[in-house]
PDB file of C-alpha atoms and ligand atoms in Angstrom:
ATOM      1  CA  MET V   1     -46.874-128.068 -85.000  1.00  0.00           C
ATOM      2  CA  ILE V   2     -45.831-128.167 -88.545  1.00  0.00           C
ATOM      3  CA  PHE V   3     -45.031-124.871 -90.072  1.00  0.00           C
ATOM      4  CA  HIS V   4     -47.702-124.030 -92.724  1.00  0.00           C
ATOM      5  CA  PHE V   5     -46.715-121.739 -95.812  1.00  0.00           C
ATOM      6  CA  GLY V   6     -48.671-120.839 -98.686  1.00  0.00           C
ATOM      7  CA  SER V   7     -50.002-118.337-101.225  1.00  0.00           C
ATOM      8  CA  ASN V   8     -53.308-117.380-102.504  1.00  0.00           C
ATOM      9  CA  LEU V   9     -52.709-117.023-106.262  1.00  0.00           C
ATOM     10  CA  LYS V  10     -55.873-115.053-106.633  1.00  0.00           C
ATOM     11  CA  MET V  11     -56.920-114.466-110.374  1.00  0.00           C
ATOM     12  CA  ASN V  12     -53.818-115.081-111.760  1.00  0.00           C
ATOM     13  CA  GLN V  13     -51.965-117.942-113.812  1.00  0.00           C
ATOM     14  CA  GLY V  14     -53.152-120.084-116.725  1.00  0.00           C
ATOM     15  CA  PRO V  15     -52.648-124.127-116.718  1.00  0.00           C
ATOM     16  CA  GLU V  16     -49.235-123.622-118.134  1.00  0.00           C
ATOM     17  CA  GLU V  17     -47.946-121.199-115.555  1.00  0.00           C
ATOM     18  CA  ALA V  18     -49.547-123.216-112.862  1.00  0.00           C
ATOM     19  CA  ARG V  19     -47.376-126.286-113.900  1.00  0.00           C
ATOM     20  CA  SER V  20     -44.327-124.422-113.941  1.00  0.00           C
ATOM     21  CA  PHE V  21     -45.004-122.809-110.473  1.00  0.00           C
ATOM     22  CA  VAL V  22     -45.808-126.327-109.016  1.00  0.00           C
ATOM     23  CA  ARG V  23     -42.655-127.711-110.654  1.00  0.00           C
ATOM     24  CA  LYS V  24     -40.395-125.062-109.016  1.00  0.00           C
ATOM     25  CA  ILE V  25     -41.630-125.829-105.580  1.00  0.00           C
ATOM     26  CA  ARG V  26     -41.603-129.406-106.019  1.00  0.00           C
ATOM     27  CA  ALA V  27     -38.088-129.265-107.197  1.00  0.00           C
ATOM     28  CA  TRP V  28     -37.106-127.280-103.961  1.00  0.00           C
ATOM     29  CA  LEU V  29     -39.145-129.725-101.749  1.00  0.00           C
ATOM     30  CA  GLU V  30     -37.324-132.548-103.512  1.00  0.00           C
ATOM     31  CA  ALA V  31     -33.869-131.233-103.007  1.00  0.00           C
ATOM     32  CA  MET V  32     -34.502-131.006 -99.385  1.00  0.00           C
ATOM     33  CA  PRO V  33     -36.343-134.226 -98.147  1.00  0.00           C
ATOM     34  CA  ASP V  34     -36.323-133.520 -94.614  1.00  0.00           C
ATOM     35  CA  ARG V  35     -38.204-130.313 -95.225  1.00  0.00           C
ATOM     36  CA  GLY V  36     -41.335-132.370 -95.362  1.00  0.00           C
ATOM     37  CA  ALA V  37     -41.291-133.068 -91.941  1.00  0.00           C
ATOM     38  CA  SER V  38     -41.300-129.288 -90.685  1.00  0.00           C
ATOM     39  CA  VAL V  39     -42.983-127.395 -93.337  1.00  0.00           C
ATOM     40  CA  GLN V  40     -46.401-128.055 -95.184  1.00  0.00           C
ATOM     41  CA  LEU V  41     -46.635-125.705 -98.503  1.00  0.00           C
ATOM     42  CA  TRP V  42     -49.871-125.036-100.236  1.00  0.00           C
ATOM     43  CA  ALA V  43     -51.082-123.041-102.980  1.00  0.00           C
ATOM     44  CA  ALA V  44     -54.447-121.917-103.655  1.00  0.00           C
ATOM     45  CA  LEU V  45     -55.052-121.739-107.501  1.00  0.00           C
ATOM     46  CA  SER V  46     -57.869-120.946-109.950  1.00  0.00           C
ATOM     47  CA  TYR V  47     -60.163-123.932-110.562  1.00  0.00           C
ATOM     48  CA  THR V  48     -59.023-123.996-114.050  1.00  0.00           C
ATOM     49  CA  ASN V  49     -55.559-124.853-112.921  1.00  0.00           C
ATOM     50  CA  LEU V  50     -55.936-127.493-110.265  1.00  0.00           C
ATOM     51  CA  ALA V  51     -55.859-130.496-112.605  1.00  0.00           C
ATOM     52  CA  ALA V  52     -52.517-129.408-114.251  1.00  0.00           C
ATOM     53  CA  ALA V  53     -51.075-128.413-110.656  1.00  0.00           C
ATOM     54  CA  ASP V  54     -52.238-131.737-109.310  1.00  0.00           C
ATOM     55  CA  GLY V  55     -50.459-133.880-112.325  1.00  0.00           C
ATOM     56  CA  GLU V  56     -47.169-131.919-111.694  1.00  0.00           C
ATOM     57  CA  ARG V  57     -46.848-132.222-107.826  1.00  0.00           C
ATOM     58  CA  GLY V  58     -46.146-135.589-107.966  1.00  0.00           C
ATOM     59  CA  GLY V  59     -45.218-137.171-104.348  1.00  0.00           C
ATOM     60  CA  SER V  60     -43.858-133.598-103.223  1.00  0.00           C
ATOM     61  CA  GLY V  61     -46.412-133.224-100.343  1.00  0.00           C
ATOM     62  CA  LEU V  62     -47.413-129.649-101.794  1.00  0.00           C
ATOM     63  CA  TRP V  63     -51.040-128.928-101.113  1.00  0.00           C
ATOM     64  CA  ILE V  64     -53.094-127.495-103.838  1.00  0.00           C
ATOM     65  CA  GLY V  65     -56.543-125.821-103.161  1.00  0.00           C
ATOM     66  CA  ALA V  66     -59.188-123.923-104.724  1.00  0.00           C
ATOM     67  CA  GLN V  67     -60.007-120.220-103.494  1.00  0.00           C
ATOM     68  CA  ASN V  68     -63.471-121.055-103.138  1.00  0.00           C
ATOM     69  CA  VAL V  69     -66.247-123.889-103.028  1.00  0.00           C
ATOM     70  CA  HIS V  70     -70.033-124.190-102.996  1.00  0.00           C
ATOM     71  CA  TRP V  71     -72.031-125.622-100.302  1.00  0.00           C
ATOM     72  CA  GLU V  72     -73.988-127.815-102.227  1.00  0.00           C
ATOM     73  CA  ASP V  73     -72.739-131.239-103.815  1.00  0.00           C
ATOM     74  CA  ALA V  74     -74.143-130.929-107.316  1.00  0.00           C
ATOM     75  CA  GLY V  75     -77.101-129.498-109.145  1.00  0.00           C
ATOM     76  CA  ALA V  76     -78.203-126.390-110.827  1.00  0.00           C
ATOM     77  CA  PHE V  77     -75.809-123.832-109.461  1.00  0.00           C
ATOM     78  CA  THR V  78     -74.444-122.096-112.621  1.00  0.00           C
ATOM     79  CA  GLY V  79     -70.772-121.349-112.245  1.00  0.00           C
ATOM     80  CA  GLU V  80     -70.304-122.641-109.029  1.00  0.00           C
ATOM     81  CA  ILE V  81     -67.668-125.501-108.030  1.00  0.00           C
ATOM     82  CA  SER V  82     -68.539-128.330-105.167  1.00  0.00           C
ATOM     83  CA  PRO V  83     -66.218-130.162-102.876  1.00  0.00           C
ATOM     84  CA  VAL V  84     -67.074-133.390-104.786  1.00  0.00           C
ATOM     85  CA  GLN V  85     -65.669-131.529-108.005  1.00  0.00           C
ATOM     86  CA  LEU V  86     -62.576-130.228-105.982  1.00  0.00           C
ATOM     87  CA  ASN V  87     -61.878-133.949-104.726  1.00  0.00           C
ATOM     88  CA  ALA V  88     -62.148-135.290-108.176  1.00  0.00           C
ATOM     89  CA  CYS V  89     -59.519-132.434-109.594  1.00  0.00           C
ATOM     90  CA  GLY V  90     -56.986-133.456-106.802  1.00  0.00           C
ATOM     91  CA  ALA V  91     -57.535-130.436-104.426  1.00  0.00           C
ATOM     92  CA  THR V  92     -56.376-130.796-100.891  1.00  0.00           C
ATOM     93  CA  PHE V  93     -58.215-128.036 -99.577  1.00  0.00           C
ATOM     94  CA  ALA V  94     -60.472-124.780-100.199  1.00  0.00           C
ATOM     95  CA  LEU V  95     -60.307-121.555 -98.876  1.00  0.00           C
ATOM     96  CA  VAL V  96     -63.365-120.404 -97.156  1.00  0.00           C
ATOM     97  CA  GLY V  97     -64.330-116.740 -96.510  1.00  0.00           C
ATOM     98  CA  HIS V  98     -61.539-114.943 -97.866  1.00  0.00           C
ATOM     99  CA  ALA V  99     -61.742-111.202 -97.139  1.00  0.00           C
ATOM    100  CA  GLU V 100     -62.020-110.401-100.933  1.00  0.00           C
ATOM    101  CA  ARG V 101     -64.946-112.854-101.387  1.00  0.00           C
ATOM    102  CA  ARG V 102     -66.710-111.333 -98.312  1.00  0.00           C
ATOM    103  CA  ALA V 103     -66.240-107.906 -99.584  1.00  0.00           C
ATOM    104  CA  LEU V 104     -67.026-108.565-103.435  1.00  0.00           C
ATOM    105  CA  PHE V 105     -69.134-111.678-103.656  1.00  0.00           C
ATOM    106  CA  ASP V 106     -71.704-111.683-100.740  1.00  0.00           C
ATOM    107  CA  GLU V 107     -69.818-114.037 -98.601  1.00  0.00           C
ATOM    108  CA  THR V 108     -71.976-114.040 -95.569  1.00  0.00           C
ATOM    109  CA  ASP V 109     -71.111-115.579 -92.221  1.00  0.00           C
ATOM    110  CA  GLU V 110     -73.902-117.992 -92.960  1.00  0.00           C
ATOM    111  CA  ARG V 111     -72.501-119.120 -96.274  1.00  0.00           C
ATOM    112  CA  VAL V 112     -68.968-119.526 -94.721  1.00  0.00           C
ATOM    113  CA  ALA V 113     -70.456-121.866 -92.430  1.00  0.00           C
ATOM    114  CA  ALA V 114     -72.478-123.805 -95.150  1.00  0.00           C
ATOM    115  CA  LYS V 115     -69.202-124.096 -97.129  1.00  0.00           C
ATOM    116  CA  LEU V 116     -67.171-125.405 -93.994  1.00  0.00           C
ATOM    117  CA  ARG V 117     -69.991-128.036 -93.459  1.00  0.00           C
ATOM    118  CA  ALA V 118     -69.701-128.987 -97.268  1.00  0.00           C
ATOM    119  CA  CYS V 119     -65.927-129.223 -96.878  1.00  0.00           C
ATOM    120  CA  ALA V 120     -66.216-131.566 -93.882  1.00  0.00           C
ATOM    121  CA  ARG V 121     -68.864-133.761 -95.466  1.00  0.00           C
ATOM    122  CA  HIS V 122     -66.311-134.588 -98.165  1.00  0.00           C
ATOM    123  CA  GLY V 123     -63.063-134.824 -96.241  1.00  0.00           C
ATOM    124  CA  LEU V 124     -61.863-131.641 -97.707  1.00  0.00           C
ATOM    125  CA  ARG V 125     -59.512-129.545 -95.714  1.00  0.00           C
ATOM    126  CA  ALA V 126     -60.582-126.068 -95.401  1.00  0.00           C
ATOM    127  CA  ILE V 127     -58.355-122.810 -94.880  1.00  0.00           C
ATOM    128  CA  LEU V 128     -61.029-120.521 -93.215  1.00  0.00           C
ATOM    129  CA  CYS V 129     -60.064-116.814 -93.414  1.00  0.00           C
ATOM    130  CA  VAL V 130     -61.028-114.359 -90.709  1.00  0.00           C
ATOM    131  CA  GLY V 131     -60.046-110.919 -89.930  1.00  0.00           C
ATOM    132  CA  GLU V 132     -61.522-107.811 -88.774  1.00  0.00           C
ATOM    133  CA  SER V 133     -62.645-104.621 -90.782  1.00  0.00           C
ATOM    134  CA  ARG V 134     -60.728-101.408 -90.806  1.00  0.00           C
ATOM    135  CA  ASP V 135     -63.624-100.046 -88.726  1.00  0.00           C
ATOM    136  CA  ALA V 136     -63.255-102.505 -86.067  1.00  0.00           C
ATOM    137  CA  TYR V 137     -59.484-102.156 -85.931  1.00  0.00           C
ATOM    138  CA  GLY V 138     -60.137 -98.377 -85.516  1.00  0.00           C
ATOM    139  CA  ALA V 139     -62.636 -98.791 -82.729  1.00  0.00           C
ATOM    140  CA  GLY V 140     -60.164-101.308 -81.030  1.00  0.00           C
ATOM    141  CA  THR V 141     -62.881-103.850 -81.260  1.00  0.00           C
ATOM    142  CA  GLY V 142     -60.969-106.377 -83.756  1.00  0.00           C
ATOM    143  CA  GLY V 143     -60.836-109.349 -81.238  1.00  0.00           C
ATOM    144  CA  ALA V 144     -64.603-109.397 -80.559  1.00  0.00           C
ATOM    145  CA  PHE V 145     -65.166-108.949 -84.588  1.00  0.00           C
ATOM    146  CA  VAL V 146     -62.814-111.972 -85.149  1.00  0.00           C
ATOM    147  CA  ASP V 147     -64.386-114.099 -82.019  1.00  0.00           C
ATOM    148  CA  ARG V 148     -67.883-113.509 -84.092  1.00  0.00           C
ATOM    149  CA  GLN V 149     -66.876-114.305 -87.399  1.00  0.00           C
ATOM    150  CA  LEU V 150     -65.511-117.688 -85.775  1.00  0.00           C
ATOM    151  CA  GLU V 151     -68.763-118.465 -83.750  1.00  0.00           C
ATOM    152  CA  LEU V 152     -70.889-118.252 -86.976  1.00  0.00           C
ATOM    153  CA  ALA V 153     -68.545-119.952 -89.199  1.00  0.00           C
ATOM    154  CA  PHE V 154     -68.427-122.978 -87.085  1.00  0.00           C
ATOM    155  CA  ALA V 155     -72.289-123.633 -86.883  1.00  0.00           C
ATOM    156  CA  GLY V 156     -72.716-127.490 -87.112  1.00  0.00           C
ATOM    157  CA  TYR V 157     -68.905-127.603 -87.893  1.00  0.00           C
ATOM    158  CA  GLU V 158     -67.250-130.595 -86.375  1.00  0.00           C
ATOM    159  CA  ALA V 159     -64.074-131.426 -88.410  1.00  0.00           C
ATOM    160  CA  PRO V 160     -61.366-129.334 -86.481  1.00  0.00           C
ATOM    161  CA  HIS V 161     -58.780-132.245 -87.709  1.00  0.00           C
ATOM    162  CA  LEU V 162     -59.439-130.693 -91.493  1.00  0.00           C
ATOM    163  CA  LEU V 163     -59.307-127.122 -90.517  1.00  0.00           C
ATOM    164  CA  ILE V 164     -56.781-124.604 -90.584  1.00  0.00           C
ATOM    165  CA  VAL V 165     -57.563-120.703 -89.774  1.00  0.00           C
ATOM    166  CA  LEU V 166     -55.982-117.865 -91.731  1.00  0.00           C
ATOM    167  CA  TYR V 167     -55.963-114.634 -89.572  1.00  0.00           C
ATOM    168  CA  GLU V 168     -55.779-111.739 -92.480  1.00  0.00           C
ATOM    169  CA  PRO V 169     -56.909-108.350 -91.088  1.00  0.00           C
ATOM    170  CA  VAL V 170     -58.880-106.849 -93.876  1.00  0.00           C
ATOM    171  CA  TRP V 171     -56.843-103.506 -93.663  1.00  0.00           C
ATOM    172  CA  SER V 172     -53.566-105.411 -94.194  1.00  0.00           C
ATOM    173  CA  ILE V 173     -54.696-107.100 -97.433  1.00  0.00           C
ATOM    174  CA  GLY V 174     -53.568-106.374-101.074  1.00  0.00           C
ATOM    175  CA  ASP V 175     -52.608-103.094-102.581  1.00  0.00           C
ATOM    176  CA  GLY V 176     -52.897-100.513-100.338  1.00  0.00           C
ATOM    177  CA  GLY V 177     -53.002-102.841 -97.482  1.00  0.00           C
ATOM    178  CA  ARG V 178     -50.480-102.332 -94.623  1.00  0.00           C
ATOM    179  CA  ALA V 179     -48.632-105.294 -92.628  1.00  0.00           C
ATOM    180  CA  ALA V 180     -49.794-105.533 -89.131  1.00  0.00           C
ATOM    181  CA  ASP V 181     -47.719-105.073 -86.425  1.00  0.00           C
ATOM    182  CA  PRO V 182     -46.149-108.695 -85.013  1.00  0.00           C
ATOM    183  CA  GLY V 183     -47.086-107.762 -81.612  1.00  0.00           C
ATOM    184  CA  TYR V 184     -50.443-106.924 -82.475  1.00  0.00           C
ATOM    185  CA  VAL V 185     -50.500-110.437 -84.713  1.00  0.00           C
ATOM    186  CA  ASP V 186     -49.557-112.493 -81.991  1.00  0.00           C
ATOM    187  CA  GLY V 187     -52.402-111.196 -79.690  1.00  0.00           C
ATOM    188  CA  ALA V 188     -55.004-111.700 -82.272  1.00  0.00           C
ATOM    189  CA  LEU V 189     -53.514-115.263 -82.837  1.00  0.00           C
ATOM    190  CA  ALA V 190     -53.564-116.214 -79.227  1.00  0.00           C
ATOM    191  CA  ARG V 191     -57.217-115.214 -78.818  1.00  0.00           C
ATOM    192  CA  ILE V 192     -57.829-117.184 -81.927  1.00  0.00           C
ATOM    193  CA  ARG V 193     -56.225-120.003 -80.170  1.00  0.00           C
ATOM    194  CA  SER V 194     -58.320-119.648 -77.129  1.00  0.00           C
ATOM    195  CA  PHE V 195     -61.515-119.564 -78.986  1.00  0.00           C
ATOM    196  CA  LEU V 196     -60.799-122.592 -80.900  1.00  0.00           C
ATOM    197  CA  THR V 197     -59.792-124.442 -77.745  1.00  0.00           C
ATOM    198  CA  ARG V 198     -63.256-123.524 -76.087  1.00  0.00           C
ATOM    199  CA  ARG V 199     -64.944-124.486 -79.190  1.00  0.00           C
ATOM    200  CA  PHE V 200     -63.223-127.837 -80.189  1.00  0.00           C
ATOM    201  CA  GLY V 201     -61.548-128.931 -76.707  1.00  0.00           C
ATOM    202  CA  ASP V 202     -58.262-130.791 -77.069  1.00  0.00           C
ATOM    203  CA  ALA V 203     -58.494-130.654 -80.752  1.00  0.00           C
ATOM    204  CA  GLY V 204     -58.629-126.993 -81.067  1.00  0.00           C
ATOM    205  CA  THR V 205     -54.865-126.950 -79.661  1.00  0.00           C
ATOM    206  CA  THR V 206     -53.773-128.632 -82.977  1.00  0.00           C
ATOM    207  CA  ILE V 207     -55.387-126.507 -85.455  1.00  0.00           C
ATOM    208  CA  PRO V 208     -52.809-124.573 -87.455  1.00  0.00           C
ATOM    209  CA  ILE V 209     -53.166-120.792 -87.265  1.00  0.00           C
ATOM    210  CA  LEU V 210     -51.594-118.572 -89.750  1.00  0.00           C
ATOM    211  CA  TYR V 211     -51.196-114.671 -90.463  1.00  0.00           C
ATOM    212  CA  GLY V 212     -51.887-113.397 -93.571  1.00  0.00           C
ATOM    213  CA  GLY V 213     -51.754-109.728 -95.178  1.00  0.00           C
ATOM    214  CA  SER V 214     -48.810-107.893 -96.800  1.00  0.00           C
ATOM    215  CA  VAL V 215     -46.490-110.477 -95.966  1.00  0.00           C
ATOM    216  CA  ASP V 216     -43.298-110.410 -97.933  1.00  0.00           C
ATOM    217  CA  ALA V 217     -39.445-111.416 -97.928  1.00  0.00           C
ATOM    218  CA  GLU V 218     -38.783-108.425 -95.642  1.00  0.00           C
ATOM    219  CA  ASN V 219     -41.130-109.032 -92.835  1.00  0.00           C
ATOM    220  CA  ALA V 220     -42.200-112.760 -93.057  1.00  0.00           C
ATOM    221  CA  ALA V 221     -39.707-113.972 -90.249  1.00  0.00           C
ATOM    222  CA  ASP V 222     -40.927-111.597 -88.106  1.00  0.00           C
ATOM    223  CA  TYR V 223     -44.482-113.226 -87.963  1.00  0.00           C
ATOM    224  CA  THR V 224     -42.774-116.816 -88.042  1.00  0.00           C
ATOM    225  CA  ALA V 225     -41.009-116.246 -84.923  1.00  0.00           C
ATOM    226  CA  LEU V 226     -44.008-115.204 -82.971  1.00  0.00           C
ATOM    227  CA  MET V 227     -45.133-117.649 -80.356  1.00  0.00           C
ATOM    228  CA  HIS V 228     -48.794-118.188 -81.557  1.00  0.00           C
ATOM    229  CA  CYS V 229     -47.742-118.021 -85.478  1.00  0.00           C
ATOM    230  CA  ASN V 230     -48.424-121.613 -86.978  1.00  0.00           C
ATOM    231  CA  GLY V 231     -47.627-120.201 -90.469  1.00  0.00           C
ATOM    232  CA  LEU V 232     -48.180-117.737 -93.175  1.00  0.00           C
ATOM    233  CA  GLY V 233     -50.447-116.892 -96.002  1.00  0.00           C
ATOM    234  CA  VAL V 234     -48.842-114.817 -98.618  1.00  0.00           C
ATOM    235  CA  GLY V 235     -50.572-112.961-101.630  1.00  0.00           C
ATOM    236  CA  ARG V 236     -48.976-110.794-104.122  1.00  0.00           C
ATOM    237  CA  ALA V 237     -45.344-111.118-102.572  1.00  0.00           C
ATOM    238  CA  ALA V 238     -45.269-115.117-103.654  1.00  0.00           C
ATOM    239  CA  TRP V 239     -47.174-115.359-106.870  1.00  0.00           C
ATOM    240  CA  ARG V 240     -43.800-116.043-108.696  1.00  0.00           C
ATOM    241  CA  ALA V 241     -42.323-119.527-107.761  1.00  0.00           C
ATOM    242  CA  GLU V 242     -38.981-117.765-107.212  1.00  0.00           C
ATOM    243  CA  ASP V 243     -40.779-115.118-105.004  1.00  0.00           C
ATOM    244  CA  PHE V 244     -42.556-118.064-102.904  1.00  0.00           C
ATOM    245  CA  LEU V 245     -39.424-119.779-102.206  1.00  0.00           C
ATOM    246  CA  ASN V 246     -37.736-116.570-101.591  1.00  0.00           C
ATOM    247  CA  VAL V 247     -40.186-115.517 -98.654  1.00  0.00           C
ATOM    248  CA  LEU V 248     -40.434-118.957 -97.308  1.00  0.00           C
ATOM    249  CA  GLN V 249     -36.611-118.914 -97.098  1.00  0.00           C
ATOM    250  CA  SER V 250     -36.548-115.601 -95.361  1.00  0.00           C
ATOM    251  CA  CYS V 251     -38.929-117.017 -92.663  1.00  0.00           C
ATOM    252  CA  LEU V 252     -36.738-120.233 -92.459  1.00  0.00           C
ATOM    253  CA  ARG V 253     -33.522-117.901 -91.784  1.00  0.00           C
ATOM    254  CA  GLY V 254     -35.113-116.252 -89.028  1.00  0.00           C
ATOM    255  CA  PRO V 255     -36.578-112.736 -87.585  1.00  0.00           C
ATOM    256  CA  ARG V 256     -34.715-109.347 -87.977  1.00  0.00           C
ATOM    257  CA  GLN V 257     -34.643-107.025 -85.157  1.00  0.00           C
ATOM    258  CA  VAL V 258     -38.560-106.413 -84.120  1.00  0.00           C
ATOM    259  CA  ALA V 259     -39.500-102.732 -83.400  1.00  0.00           C
ATOM    260  CA  ALA V 260     -41.454-102.470 -80.274  1.00  0.00           C
ATOM    261  CA  ALA V 261     -45.264-102.986 -80.601  1.00  0.00           C
ATOM    262  CA  SER V 262     -46.918 -99.600 -81.842  1.00  0.00           C
ATOM    263  CA  GLN V 263     -50.397-100.881 -82.659  1.00  0.00           C
ATOM    264  CA  PRO V 264     -53.201-101.374 -80.305  1.00  0.00           C
ATOM    265  CA  THR V 265     -53.527-105.141 -78.811  1.00  0.00           C
ATOM    266  CA  PRO V 266     -56.927-106.797 -80.217  1.00  0.00           C
ATOM    267  CA  ALA V 267     -57.934-107.637 -76.306  1.00  0.00           C
ATOM    268  CA  GLY V 268     -60.809-104.977 -76.581  1.00  0.00           C
ATOM    269  CA  PRO V 269     -64.527-105.612 -76.253  1.00  0.00           C
TER     270      PRO V 269
HETATM  271  P1  PGA D   1     -51.403-110.154 -99.986  1.00  0.00           P
HETATM  272  O1  PGA D   1     -52.795-110.969 -99.912  1.00  0.00           O
HETATM  273  O2  PGA D   1     -50.240-110.633 -99.337  1.00  0.00           O
HETATM  274  O3  PGA D   1     -51.398-109.724-101.261  1.00  0.00           O
HETATM  275  O4  PGA D   1     -51.563-108.731 -98.996  1.00  0.00           O
HETATM  276  C1  PGA D   1     -52.999-111.941 -99.007  1.00  0.00           C
HETATM  277  C2  PGA D   1     -54.310-112.655 -99.055  1.00  0.00           C
HETATM  278  O5  PGA D   1     -55.045-111.992 -99.540  1.00  0.00           O
HETATM  279  O6  PGA D   1     -54.136-113.688 -98.765  1.00  0.00           O
END
C-alpha cells in the first residue's frame, strides 16, 4: 500500500506561507519522479489557504485538504464550510473528527458521521481521526473506545474508497503529549484493520491506516516500520516545509533500534 505522509498545519500560516510551504514540497516531489508511486503526501490547511495552495501544487500529486467540513451542502450556517465549497477550492480531502475538534468544538460522534456522509456525497476524501482518551488508555480500554468511535462514525457511510483512518490517541497529541510506544500503536492499528475489514469487507483491507501524535524526525521511522502502519500524520514537527521533509526523509531512511514495548496493548475490553 502507498505510504501516506502529511501534516495538520492547525491554525497556522497565511496564504503566502502556505504557497511557500507547498512550493518546497512540490520541488521535493519533482526532484524524485518515482516517489509519487510509493508516497502520497498531504497537508491539512486553514480554509483561507486552500486556493493559494491549490494554485501552487501543480501536477505534483500533493493532496491539500481542510481541517474540518460541515455536513450540509449550503445554507444558513454562519462560519461553516461545506464539502461543495471545499471541492471548489481544490481540496482533495477533509480531516473529520480531529481530537481537538472533538474536545473543543462539540464534535460529537453523530456529527462526525454526518460529515463523513457529506464528504462521500461529494466525492471528497475524508481522513477520519480516532483515538482513545487518556482515561480509556489508563483503564486499558483504548481498543473498545476506538471501536465505538468507528462504529458510530460509519453510520450510513459506504465510501471506503474515499476513506483514510488516522489513529491519534488523545494523550499523545500536541504540547504535553507523549508519543505512543510503537508496539502499542501496532496493536491499535491491527485492531482498526480488523474493524474496517468486518465493516467494509474486502474494501476494508485497502483503507490506509495512519498513526499520529507527537511524531517527529526522531521517532517517525519507528512507526513507519510497523507491520500495520500505512503512514503518518504529523503536527507541530512538520509545520515548516523543511521540517516536513526532514521527518519524511527520516521515515524513508528506516527505523532506529526499537526498545521493548513498555505500554499495555490495546486488546482490552
Ligand atoms: P502533534 O499533532 O504531532 O503536534 O502531536 C498531531 C495532530 O494533532 O494531528
